[in-house]
Amino acid sequence: MQYRILGRTGLRVSVVGFGGIPIMRISESESAVVINRALELGINFFDTARAYTDSEAKLGAVLGKRRDQVIIATKTMSRTAEGMAADIKKSLETMALDYIDLYQLHNLKDRDEFIQAFGPGGALEALKQAQKAGLVRHIGITGHIRSFLVEALKTGVMETVQFPFNAVEAAGADELLDLAAATGTGVIVMKPLAGGSIRDTGPALRFILEHPVSTVIPGMDAPGQVDQNAAVGADLRPLTDTERKSLEEMAAKLGTTFCRRCEYCQPCPQGVDIASVFLLDGYFTRYELQDWARERYQGMKVTAQECVECGECEEKCPYNLPIRAMLAEAKTRLG
Ligand code: SF4
Ligand code: SF4
């Protein structure tokens, strides 16, 4: 496994880190197998969140025993000092740790949240206090809207930034990447496969790591996935012309109106699993898996048929996707 320095935190992180969302779906013992496999293969950066149900607990149970060999990052969507302080305490308790290496403001979405988190009585105050008290070693920010992340980095307080960046969402990332480099901010890349839109893991991760980023954190919930991802970090090599061309073709095909599976639109009051519908629709339209996708879709407990077009999901989607119209199209193809 290769390692890079995470900006001015000075932490030495594996170029392939561990995204903590998918372990929510598996049992504690299965998670332990996956996490231990990652450790065996040299992965030392683990990212989770208060919002990822039992992910913190599952990671803490394994990583606590290897505390000096791992770098643990978590995050919360609390924007007030009070909420942030309470969540830092909860994270420490849940993971049974004395300190957390990196605590991040999770998914900063709009100007109001920015003003609240960075203003008087905001989350940043509690983060700084926790840092002074030694409960949190470093402070970072995560989000999907690059303009707010740029503003956050300009404050000079954030030591890391985490955002989606991949072969199909590369356009416009230069400003943020350049600013991160200029300010010594460590770059953590999430959603390396564009929410499942890219299937070729190796070239997708290597594309990202050709840029000035410290670590890329694909989610993993099976030992085989860990092997596949870690192998990329162990054998980093430039993309071949064919691989680059294939990623470019994929990007052109997807355009910008596609679901990144961030799930911020959930929950839908009708119970529609929006991201899964779009994933199956992607398999239908992009991968020529029509029968397979139809069968899976028709086996869903709640299909897009149940959408009553209330629009709640669209207000929450950071990519402003026309979800209702997209669901209607998917329904026609898959139903
Ligand atoms: S518009 Fe449809 S999918 Fe979106 S929240 Fe409303 S019912 Fe759910
Ligand atoms: S529809 Fe939007 S909010 Fe929902 S998962 Fe996809 S990208 Fe995320």
mmCIF file of C-alpha atoms and ligand atoms in Angstrom:
data_model
loop_
_atom_site.group_PDB
_atom_site.id
_atom_site.type_symbol
_atom_site.label_atom_id
_atom_site.label_comp_id
_atom_site.label_asym_id
_atom_site.label_seq_id
_atom_site.Cartn_x
_atom_site.Cartn_y
_atom_site.Cartn_z
ATOM 1 C CA MET A 1 0.000 0.000 0.000
ATOM 2 C CA GLN A 2 1.243 3.472 -0.809
ATOM 3 C CA TYR A 3 0.831 6.388 1.599
ATOM 4 C CA ARG A 4 0.535 10.151 1.278
ATOM 5 C CA ILE A 5 0.543 13.014 3.757
ATOM 6 C CA LEU A 6 -2.889 14.404 4.580
ATOM 7 C CA GLY A 7 -2.100 18.078 4.082
ATOM 8 C CA ARG A 8 -0.940 20.028 7.083
ATOM 9 C CA THR A 9 -2.324 17.484 9.536
ATOM 10 C CA GLY A 10 0.946 15.688 8.798
ATOM 11 C CA LEU A 11 -0.885 12.351 9.084
ATOM 12 C CA ARG A 12 0.402 9.599 6.819
ATOM 13 C CA VAL A 13 -2.631 7.995 5.213
ATOM 14 C CA SER A 14 -3.033 5.068 2.853
ATOM 15 C CA VAL A 15 -3.899 6.286 -0.659
ATOM 16 C CA VAL A 16 -6.891 3.978 -0.507
ATOM 17 C CA GLY A 17 -8.888 4.563 2.655
ATOM 18 C CA PHE A 18 -12.007 2.913 4.022
ATOM 19 C CA GLY A 19 -15.435 4.463 3.476
ATOM 20 C CA GLY A 20 -17.651 3.510 6.409
ATOM 21 C CA ILE A 21 -21.153 3.603 4.868
ATOM 22 C CA PRO A 22 -21.593 0.037 3.536
ATOM 23 C CA ILE A 23 -20.730 -1.753 6.803
ATOM 24 C CA MET A 24 -24.085 -0.493 8.056
ATOM 25 C CA ARG A 25 -25.603 -3.234 5.894
ATOM 26 C CA ILE A 26 -23.680 -6.160 7.387
ATOM 27 C CA SER A 27 -23.419 -7.726 10.838
ATOM 28 C CA GLU A 28 -20.857 -6.818 13.459
ATOM 29 C CA SER A 29 -18.883 -10.025 12.918
ATOM 30 C CA GLU A 30 -18.907 -9.571 9.129
ATOM 31 C CA SER A 31 -17.774 -5.977 9.589
ATOM 32 C CA ALA A 32 -14.913 -7.134 11.776
ATOM 33 C CA VAL A 33 -13.725 -9.454 9.000
ATOM 34 C CA VAL A 34 -13.868 -6.651 6.423
ATOM 35 C CA ILE A 35 -12.128 -4.110 8.660
ATOM 36 C CA ASN A 36 -9.400 -6.561 9.674
ATOM 37 C CA ARG A 37 -8.808 -7.427 6.032
ATOM 38 C CA ALA A 38 -8.357 -3.718 5.301
ATOM 39 C CA LEU A 39 -5.839 -3.440 8.121
ATOM 40 C CA GLU A 40 -3.931 -6.486 6.879
ATOM 41 C CA LEU A 41 -3.618 -4.900 3.445
ATOM 42 C CA GLY A 42 -2.237 -1.637 4.798
ATOM 43 C CA ILE A 43 -5.352 0.533 4.814
ATOM 44 C CA ASN A 44 -4.936 2.873 7.782
ATOM 45 C CA PHE A 45 -7.496 5.636 7.125
ATOM 46 C CA PHE A 46 -11.079 4.937 8.177
ATOM 47 C CA ASP A 47 -13.925 7.382 7.664
ATOM 48 C CA THR A 48 -17.329 7.146 9.296
ATOM 49 C CA ALA A 49 -20.058 9.482 10.551
ATOM 50 C CA ARG A 50 -22.578 9.949 13.327
ATOM 51 C CA ALA A 51 -25.225 9.603 10.645
ATOM 52 C CA TYR A 52 -24.077 6.149 9.499
ATOM 53 C CA THR A 53 -26.108 4.314 12.167
ATOM 54 C CA ASP A 54 -23.845 1.661 13.729
ATOM 55 C CA SER A 55 -20.795 2.254 11.514
ATOM 56 C CA GLU A 56 -18.917 4.145 14.256
ATOM 57 C CA ALA A 57 -19.544 1.333 16.747
ATOM 58 C CA LYS A 58 -18.439 -1.384 14.320
ATOM 59 C CA LEU A 59 -15.261 0.466 13.405
ATOM 60 C CA GLY A 60 -14.485 1.389 16.997
ATOM 61 C CA ALA A 61 -14.796 -2.229 18.143
ATOM 62 C CA VAL A 62 -11.992 -3.299 15.817
ATOM 63 C CA LEU A 63 -9.857 -0.194 15.457
ATOM 64 C CA GLY A 64 -9.714 0.564 19.177
ATOM 65 C CA LYS A 65 -7.387 -2.413 19.559
ATOM 66 C CA ARG A 66 -4.998 -1.010 16.925
ATOM 67 C CA ARG A 67 -5.300 2.606 17.975
ATOM 68 C CA ASP A 68 -1.711 3.667 17.303
ATOM 69 C CA GLN A 69 -1.731 2.202 13.771
ATOM 70 C CA VAL A 70 -4.919 3.791 12.463
ATOM 71 C CA ILE A 71 -6.329 7.181 11.629
ATOM 72 C CA ILE A 72 -10.002 7.517 12.454
ATOM 73 C CA ALA A 73 -12.186 10.213 10.932
ATOM 74 C CA THR A 74 -15.818 10.844 11.708
ATOM 75 C CA LYS A 75 -18.277 13.691 11.270
ATOM 76 C CA THR A 76 -21.592 15.192 12.250
ATOM 77 C CA MET A 77 -24.232 17.377 10.671
ATOM 78 C CA SER A 78 -24.625 19.411 13.874
ATOM 79 C CA ARG A 79 -24.130 23.071 13.114
ATOM 80 C CA THR A 80 -24.316 24.527 16.637
ATOM 81 C CA ALA A 81 -21.581 24.490 19.274
ATOM 82 C CA GLU A 82 -23.855 22.650 21.660
ATOM 83 C CA GLY A 83 -24.803 19.980 19.112
ATOM 84 C CA MET A 84 -21.222 19.531 17.961
ATOM 85 C CA ALA A 85 -19.903 19.142 21.521
ATOM 86 C CA ALA A 86 -22.593 16.551 22.271
ATOM 87 C CA ASP A 87 -21.847 14.634 19.060
ATOM 88 C CA ILE A 88 -18.090 14.579 19.660
ATOM 89 C CA LYS A 89 -18.825 13.082 23.074
ATOM 90 C CA LYS A 90 -21.179 10.516 21.517
ATOM 91 C CA SER A 91 -18.627 9.551 18.854
ATOM 92 C CA LEU A 92 -15.945 9.038 21.503
ATOM 93 C CA GLU A 93 -18.286 6.925 23.599
ATOM 94 C CA THR A 94 -19.611 4.905 20.657
ATOM 95 C CA MET A 95 -16.142 4.089 19.364
ATOM 96 C CA ALA A 96 -14.724 3.753 22.905
ATOM 97 C CA LEU A 97 -11.837 6.080 22.064
ATOM 98 C CA ASP A 98 -9.930 8.735 24.025
ATOM 99 C CA TYR A 99 -9.462 10.915 20.977
ATOM 100 C CA ILE A 100 -10.511 11.119 17.329
ATOM 101 C CA ASP A 101 -7.897 11.910 14.687
ATOM 102 C CA LEU A 102 -10.160 13.938 12.420
ATOM 103 C CA TYR A 103 -13.602 15.373 13.151
ATOM 104 C CA GLN A 104 -15.448 16.883 10.206
ATOM 105 C CA LEU A 105 -18.369 19.184 9.631
ATOM 106 C CA HIS A 106 -20.528 16.791 7.613
ATOM 107 C CA ASN A 107 -22.145 17.838 4.346
ATOM 108 C CA LEU A 108 -22.253 21.589 4.550
ATOM 109 C CA LYS A 109 -25.066 22.352 2.119
ATOM 110 C CA ASP A 110 -25.910 26.017 1.895
ATOM 111 C CA ARG A 111 -25.073 29.545 2.986
ATOM 112 C CA ASP A 112 -27.281 29.430 6.083
ATOM 113 C CA GLU A 113 -25.503 26.330 7.329
ATOM 114 C CA PHE A 114 -22.159 27.906 6.538
ATOM 115 C CA ILE A 115 -22.969 31.059 8.515
ATOM 116 C CA GLN A 116 -24.323 29.071 11.440
ATOM 117 C CA ALA A 117 -21.425 26.611 11.658
ATOM 118 C CA PHE A 118 -18.696 29.239 11.334
ATOM 119 C CA GLY A 119 -20.448 32.032 13.273
ATOM 120 C CA PRO A 120 -20.779 32.740 17.003
ATOM 121 C CA GLY A 121 -22.177 29.751 18.871
ATOM 122 C CA GLY A 122 -21.515 27.605 15.822
ATOM 123 C CA ALA A 123 -20.106 24.099 15.474
ATOM 124 C CA LEU A 124 -16.608 25.358 14.749
ATOM 125 C CA GLU A 125 -16.323 26.798 18.268
ATOM 126 C CA ALA A 126 -16.951 23.365 19.785
ATOM 127 C CA LEU A 127 -14.532 21.712 17.350
ATOM 128 C CA LYS A 128 -11.779 24.131 18.356
ATOM 129 C CA GLN A 129 -12.485 23.565 22.034
ATOM 130 C CA ALA A 130 -12.400 19.793 21.575
ATOM 131 C CA GLN A 131 -9.124 20.160 19.711
ATOM 132 C CA LYS A 132 -7.674 22.215 22.573
ATOM 133 C CA ALA A 133 -8.840 19.570 25.041
ATOM 134 C CA GLY A 134 -7.154 16.834 22.985
ATOM 135 C CA LEU A 135 -10.400 15.051 22.169
ATOM 136 C CA VAL A 136 -10.067 15.829 18.478
ATOM 137 C CA ARG A 137 -6.674 16.088 16.777
ATOM 138 C CA HIS A 138 -7.685 17.727 13.499
ATOM 139 C CA ILE A 139 -10.660 19.559 11.999
ATOM 140 C CA GLY A 140 -12.114 19.147 8.521
ATOM 141 C CA ILE A 141 -15.156 19.661 6.372
ATOM 142 C CA THR A 142 -17.145 17.552 3.910
ATOM 143 C CA GLY A 143 -19.734 18.469 1.317
ATOM 144 C CA HIS A 144 -21.064 18.115 -2.182
ATOM 145 C CA ILE A 145 -21.307 21.785 -3.143
ATOM 146 C CA ARG A 146 -17.831 22.891 -4.054
ATOM 147 C CA SER A 147 -18.467 26.651 -3.780
ATOM 148 C CA PHE A 148 -19.134 26.396 -0.033
ATOM 149 C CA LEU A 149 -16.113 24.185 0.458
ATOM 150 C CA VAL A 150 -13.988 26.809 -1.280
ATOM 151 C CA GLU A 151 -15.345 29.428 1.145
ATOM 152 C CA ALA A 152 -14.680 27.146 4.092
ATOM 153 C CA LEU A 153 -11.077 26.599 3.019
ATOM 154 C CA LYS A 154 -10.588 30.326 2.661
ATOM 155 C CA THR A 155 -11.201 30.707 6.421
ATOM 156 C CA GLY A 156 -7.874 28.915 6.892
ATOM 157 C CA VAL A 157 -9.253 26.774 9.724
ATOM 158 C CA MET A 158 -10.057 23.552 7.925
ATOM 159 C CA GLU A 159 -7.212 21.061 7.810
ATOM 160 C CA THR A 160 -8.970 18.649 5.453
ATOM 161 C CA VAL A 161 -11.691 18.741 2.844
ATOM 162 C CA GLN A 162 -13.740 15.771 1.658
ATOM 163 C CA PHE A 163 -15.871 15.916 -1.478
ATOM 164 C CA PRO A 164 -17.064 13.713 -4.375
ATOM 165 C CA PHE A 165 -14.559 13.613 -7.196
ATOM 166 C CA ASN A 166 -14.304 10.992 -9.897
ATOM 167 C CA ALA A 167 -13.862 10.448 -13.587
ATOM 168 C CA VAL A 168 -17.398 11.541 -14.413
ATOM 169 C CA GLU A 169 -17.488 14.520 -12.007
ATOM 170 C CA ALA A 170 -14.040 15.939 -12.583
ATOM 171 C CA ALA A 171 -15.043 19.166 -14.302
ATOM 172 C CA GLY A 172 -14.724 22.262 -12.151
ATOM 173 C CA ALA A 173 -12.774 20.590 -9.354
ATOM 174 C CA ASP A 174 -9.539 22.448 -10.113
ATOM 175 C CA GLU A 175 -10.366 25.530 -8.064
ATOM 176 C CA LEU A 176 -10.939 23.439 -4.954
ATOM 177 C CA LEU A 177 -7.948 21.173 -5.560
ATOM 178 C CA ASP A 178 -5.666 24.168 -6.231
ATOM 179 C CA LEU A 179 -6.891 25.975 -3.129
ATOM 180 C CA ALA A 180 -6.385 22.851 -1.045
ATOM 181 C CA ALA A 181 -2.835 22.563 -2.329
ATOM 182 C CA ALA A 182 -2.132 26.250 -1.695
ATOM 183 C CA THR A 183 -3.488 26.115 1.870
ATOM 184 C CA GLY A 184 -2.009 22.740 2.772
ATOM 185 C CA THR A 185 -5.466 21.258 3.182
ATOM 186 C CA GLY A 186 -5.591 17.470 3.012
ATOM 187 C CA VAL A 187 -7.917 16.166 0.301
ATOM 188 C CA ILE A 188 -10.123 13.144 0.948
ATOM 189 C CA VAL A 189 -12.153 11.926 -2.010
ATOM 190 C CA MET A 190 -15.530 10.299 -1.544
ATOM 191 C CA LYS A 191 -17.855 8.718 -4.125
ATOM 192 C CA PRO A 192 -14.971 7.539 -6.341
ATOM 193 C CA LEU A 193 -17.314 5.399 -8.431
ATOM 194 C CA ALA A 194 -19.914 8.142 -8.845
ATOM 195 C CA GLY A 195 -22.451 6.249 -6.799
ATOM 196 C CA GLY A 196 -22.046 3.014 -8.739
ATOM 197 C CA SER A 197 -22.158 4.650 -12.168
ATOM 198 C CA ILE A 198 -18.583 3.549 -12.853
ATOM 199 C CA ARG A 199 -17.941 -0.167 -12.634
ATOM 200 C CA ASP A 200 -14.262 -0.317 -13.462
ATOM 201 C CA THR A 201 -12.811 0.226 -9.985
ATOM 202 C CA GLY A 202 -9.092 0.115 -10.778
ATOM 203 C CA PRO A 203 -8.982 2.830 -13.451
ATOM 204 C CA ALA A 204 -11.545 4.902 -11.503
ATOM 205 C CA LEU A 205 -9.377 4.996 -8.368
ATOM 206 C CA ARG A 206 -6.164 5.501 -10.310
ATOM 207 C CA PHE A 207 -7.735 8.423 -12.196
ATOM 208 C CA ILE A 208 -8.450 10.133 -8.865
ATOM 209 C CA LEU A 209 -5.015 9.412 -7.457
ATOM 210 C CA GLU A 210 -3.385 11.062 -10.478
ATOM 211 C CA HIS A 211 -4.630 14.323 -8.931
ATOM 212 C CA PRO A 212 -3.306 16.083 -5.821
ATOM 213 C CA VAL A 213 -5.461 14.135 -3.354
ATOM 214 C CA SER A 214 -4.263 12.342 -0.243
ATOM 215 C CA THR A 215 -6.688 9.458 -0.057
ATOM 216 C CA VAL A 216 -9.732 8.077 -1.820
ATOM 217 C CA ILE A 217 -12.297 6.255 0.306
ATOM 218 C CA PRO A 218 -14.469 3.719 -1.503
ATOM 219 C CA GLY A 219 -17.082 2.066 0.686
ATOM 220 C CA MET A 220 -16.510 -1.629 1.330
ATOM 221 C CA ASP A 221 -18.606 -4.387 2.837
ATOM 222 C CA ALA A 222 -16.929 -7.582 1.609
ATOM 223 C CA PRO A 223 -13.360 -8.883 1.892
ATOM 224 C CA GLY A 224 -13.171 -9.275 -1.901
ATOM 225 C CA GLN A 225 -13.908 -5.579 -2.355
ATOM 226 C CA VAL A 226 -11.181 -4.723 0.129
ATOM 227 C CA ASP A 227 -8.719 -6.865 -1.828
ATOM 228 C CA GLN A 228 -9.694 -5.193 -5.078
ATOM 229 C CA ASN A 229 -9.427 -1.654 -3.708
ATOM 230 C CA ALA A 230 -6.246 -2.226 -1.729
ATOM 231 C CA ALA A 231 -4.573 -3.761 -4.791
ATOM 232 C CA VAL A 232 -4.974 -0.404 -6.543
ATOM 233 C CA GLY A 233 -3.178 1.387 -3.724
ATOM 234 C CA ALA A 234 -0.415 -1.192 -3.772
ATOM 235 C CA ASP A 235 0.223 -0.865 -7.494
ATOM 236 C CA LEU A 236 -0.376 2.733 -8.515
ATOM 237 C CA ARG A 237 0.390 3.264 -12.164
ATOM 238 C CA PRO A 238 -0.707 5.780 -14.771
ATOM 239 C CA LEU A 239 -3.867 5.097 -16.720
ATOM 240 C CA THR A 240 -3.353 3.557 -20.122
ATOM 241 C CA ASP A 241 -4.729 5.439 -23.137
ATOM 242 C CA THR A 242 -7.472 2.839 -23.451
ATOM 243 C CA GLU A 243 -8.494 3.180 -19.804
ATOM 244 C CA ARG A 244 -8.540 6.967 -20.033
ATOM 245 C CA LYS A 245 -10.608 6.875 -23.194
ATOM 246 C CA SER A 246 -13.086 4.481 -21.657
ATOM 247 C CA LEU A 247 -13.531 6.748 -18.595
ATOM 248 C CA GLU A 248 -14.000 9.765 -20.868
ATOM 249 C CA GLU A 249 -16.641 7.930 -22.869
ATOM 250 C CA MET A 250 -18.425 6.980 -19.654
ATOM 251 C CA ALA A 251 -18.386 10.625 -18.511
ATOM 252 C CA ALA A 252 -19.781 11.828 -21.832
ATOM 253 C CA LYS A 253 -22.531 9.235 -21.699
ATOM 254 C CA LEU A 254 -23.595 10.138 -18.148
ATOM 255 C CA GLY A 255 -23.556 13.927 -18.506
ATOM 256 C CA THR A 256 -24.423 15.683 -15.226
ATOM 257 C CA THR A 257 -27.971 14.507 -14.617
ATOM 258 C CA PHE A 258 -27.313 11.283 -12.815
ATOM 259 C CA CYS A 259 -27.793 10.079 -9.271
ATOM 260 C CA ARG A 260 -24.649 9.899 -7.108
ATOM 261 C CA ARG A 261 -26.352 7.685 -4.514
ATOM 262 C CA CYS A 262 -25.600 10.110 -1.684
ATOM 263 C CA GLU A 263 -29.068 9.381 -0.261
ATOM 264 C CA TYR A 264 -29.596 12.900 1.038
ATOM 265 C CA CYS A 265 -33.040 12.760 -0.555
ATOM 266 C CA GLN A 266 -34.108 10.040 1.866
ATOM 267 C CA PRO A 267 -36.377 9.259 3.549
ATOM 268 C CA CYS A 268 -39.182 9.485 1.034
ATOM 269 C CA PRO A 269 -42.524 9.655 2.871
ATOM 270 C CA GLN A 270 -43.844 6.997 0.486
ATOM 271 C CA GLY A 271 -40.879 4.724 1.129
ATOM 272 C CA VAL A 272 -39.412 4.919 -2.380
ATOM 273 C CA ASP A 273 -35.725 3.951 -2.342
ATOM 274 C CA ILE A 274 -34.854 6.616 -4.876
ATOM 275 C CA ALA A 275 -31.143 5.873 -5.248
ATOM 276 C CA SER A 276 -31.769 2.159 -5.814
ATOM 277 C CA VAL A 277 -34.339 2.863 -8.513
ATOM 278 C CA PHE A 278 -31.796 5.075 -10.282
ATOM 279 C CA LEU A 279 -29.067 2.487 -9.867
ATOM 280 C CA LEU A 280 -31.215 -0.165 -11.530
ATOM 281 C CA ASP A 281 -32.215 2.297 -14.217
ATOM 282 C CA GLY A 282 -28.500 2.913 -14.821
ATOM 283 C CA TYR A 283 -27.923 -0.797 -15.265
ATOM 284 C CA PHE A 284 -30.845 -0.845 -17.677
ATOM 285 C CA THR A 285 -29.742 2.095 -19.800
ATOM 286 C CA ARG A 286 -25.935 1.912 -19.595
ATOM 287 C CA TYR A 287 -24.964 -1.694 -19.099
ATOM 288 C CA GLU A 288 -27.398 -3.635 -21.204
ATOM 289 C CA LEU A 289 -28.689 -5.538 -18.203
ATOM 290 C CA GLN A 290 -32.320 -4.890 -19.043
ATOM 291 C CA ASP A 291 -33.839 -8.165 -17.865
ATOM 292 C CA TRP A 292 -31.760 -8.268 -14.719
ATOM 293 C CA ALA A 293 -32.611 -4.636 -13.844
ATOM 294 C CA ARG A 294 -36.335 -5.143 -14.528
ATOM 295 C CA GLU A 295 -36.443 -8.231 -12.366
ATOM 296 C CA ARG A 296 -34.694 -6.490 -9.464
ATOM 297 C CA TYR A 297 -36.897 -3.435 -9.787
ATOM 298 C CA GLN A 298 -40.067 -5.460 -9.835
ATOM 299 C CA GLY A 299 -38.889 -7.285 -6.713
ATOM 300 C CA MET A 300 -38.531 -4.036 -4.743
ATOM 301 C CA LYS A 301 -40.911 -3.637 -1.803
ATOM 302 C CA VAL A 302 -41.787 -0.116 -2.922
ATOM 303 C CA THR A 303 -41.307 0.897 -6.539
ATOM 304 C CA ALA A 304 -41.350 4.309 -8.216
ATOM 305 C CA GLN A 305 -45.030 3.614 -8.828
ATOM 306 C CA GLU A 306 -45.692 4.801 -5.255
ATOM 307 C CA CYS A 307 -44.232 8.269 -5.860
ATOM 308 C CA VAL A 308 -46.943 10.881 -5.295
ATOM 309 C CA GLU A 309 -44.750 13.667 -6.704
ATOM 310 C CA CYS A 310 -44.681 15.634 -3.442
ATOM 311 C CA GLY A 311 -41.246 17.024 -4.353
ATOM 312 C CA GLU A 312 -39.719 16.656 -0.865
ATOM 313 C CA CYS A 313 -36.801 14.680 -2.243
ATOM 314 C CA GLU A 314 -35.917 17.339 -4.808
ATOM 315 C CA GLU A 315 -35.522 19.959 -2.089
ATOM 316 C CA LYS A 316 -32.906 17.760 -0.413
ATOM 317 C CA CYS A 317 -30.908 16.641 -3.460
ATOM 318 C CA PRO A 318 -27.587 18.556 -3.507
ATOM 319 C CA TYR A 319 -27.371 18.040 -7.285
ATOM 320 C CA ASN A 320 -30.795 19.542 -7.934
ATOM 321 C CA LEU A 321 -31.847 16.484 -9.893
ATOM 322 C CA PRO A 322 -35.360 16.489 -11.341
ATOM 323 C CA ILE A 323 -36.068 13.353 -9.302
ATOM 324 C CA ARG A 324 -39.787 13.172 -10.063
ATOM 325 C CA ALA A 325 -39.248 13.304 -13.811
ATOM 326 C CA MET A 326 -36.348 10.852 -13.579
ATOM 327 C CA LEU A 327 -38.436 8.421 -11.547
ATOM 328 C CA ALA A 328 -41.245 8.658 -14.066
ATOM 329 C CA GLU A 329 -38.825 7.729 -16.865
ATOM 330 C CA ALA A 330 -37.291 4.895 -14.844
ATOM 331 C CA LYS A 331 -40.768 3.575 -14.079
ATOM 332 C CA THR A 332 -41.575 3.423 -17.758
ATOM 333 C CA ARG A 333 -38.443 1.430 -18.527
ATOM 334 C CA LEU A 334 -38.432 -0.856 -15.518
ATOM 335 C CA GLY A 335 -42.075 -1.234 -14.605
HETATM 336 S S1 SF4 B 1 -41.532 13.173 -4.980
HETATM 337 FE FE1 SF4 B 1 -41.924 10.954 -4.927
HETATM 338 S S2 SF4 B 1 -39.962 10.042 -4.476
HETATM 339 FE FE2 SF4 B 1 -39.797 12.212 -3.950
HETATM 340 S S3 SF4 B 1 -40.255 12.294 -1.764
HETATM 341 FE FE3 SF4 B 1 -42.167 12.647 -2.870
HETATM 342 S S4 SF4 B 1 -43.099 10.645 -3.059
HETATM 343 FE FE4 SF4 B 1 -40.966 10.302 -2.526
HETATM 344 S S1 SF4 B 2 -31.393 11.657 -6.111
HETATM 345 FE FE1 SF4 B 2 -29.948 13.249 -5.467
HETATM 346 S S2 SF4 B 2 -30.049 13.196 -3.219
HETATM 347 FE FE2 SF4 B 2 -30.961 11.304 -3.952
HETATM 348 S S3 SF4 B 2 -29.325 9.843 -3.914
HETATM 349 FE FE3 SF4 B 2 -29.394 10.660 -5.969
HETATM 350 S S4 SF4 B 2 -27.966 12.367 -5.996
HETATM 351 FE FE4 SF4 B 2 -28.352 11.863 -3.860
#
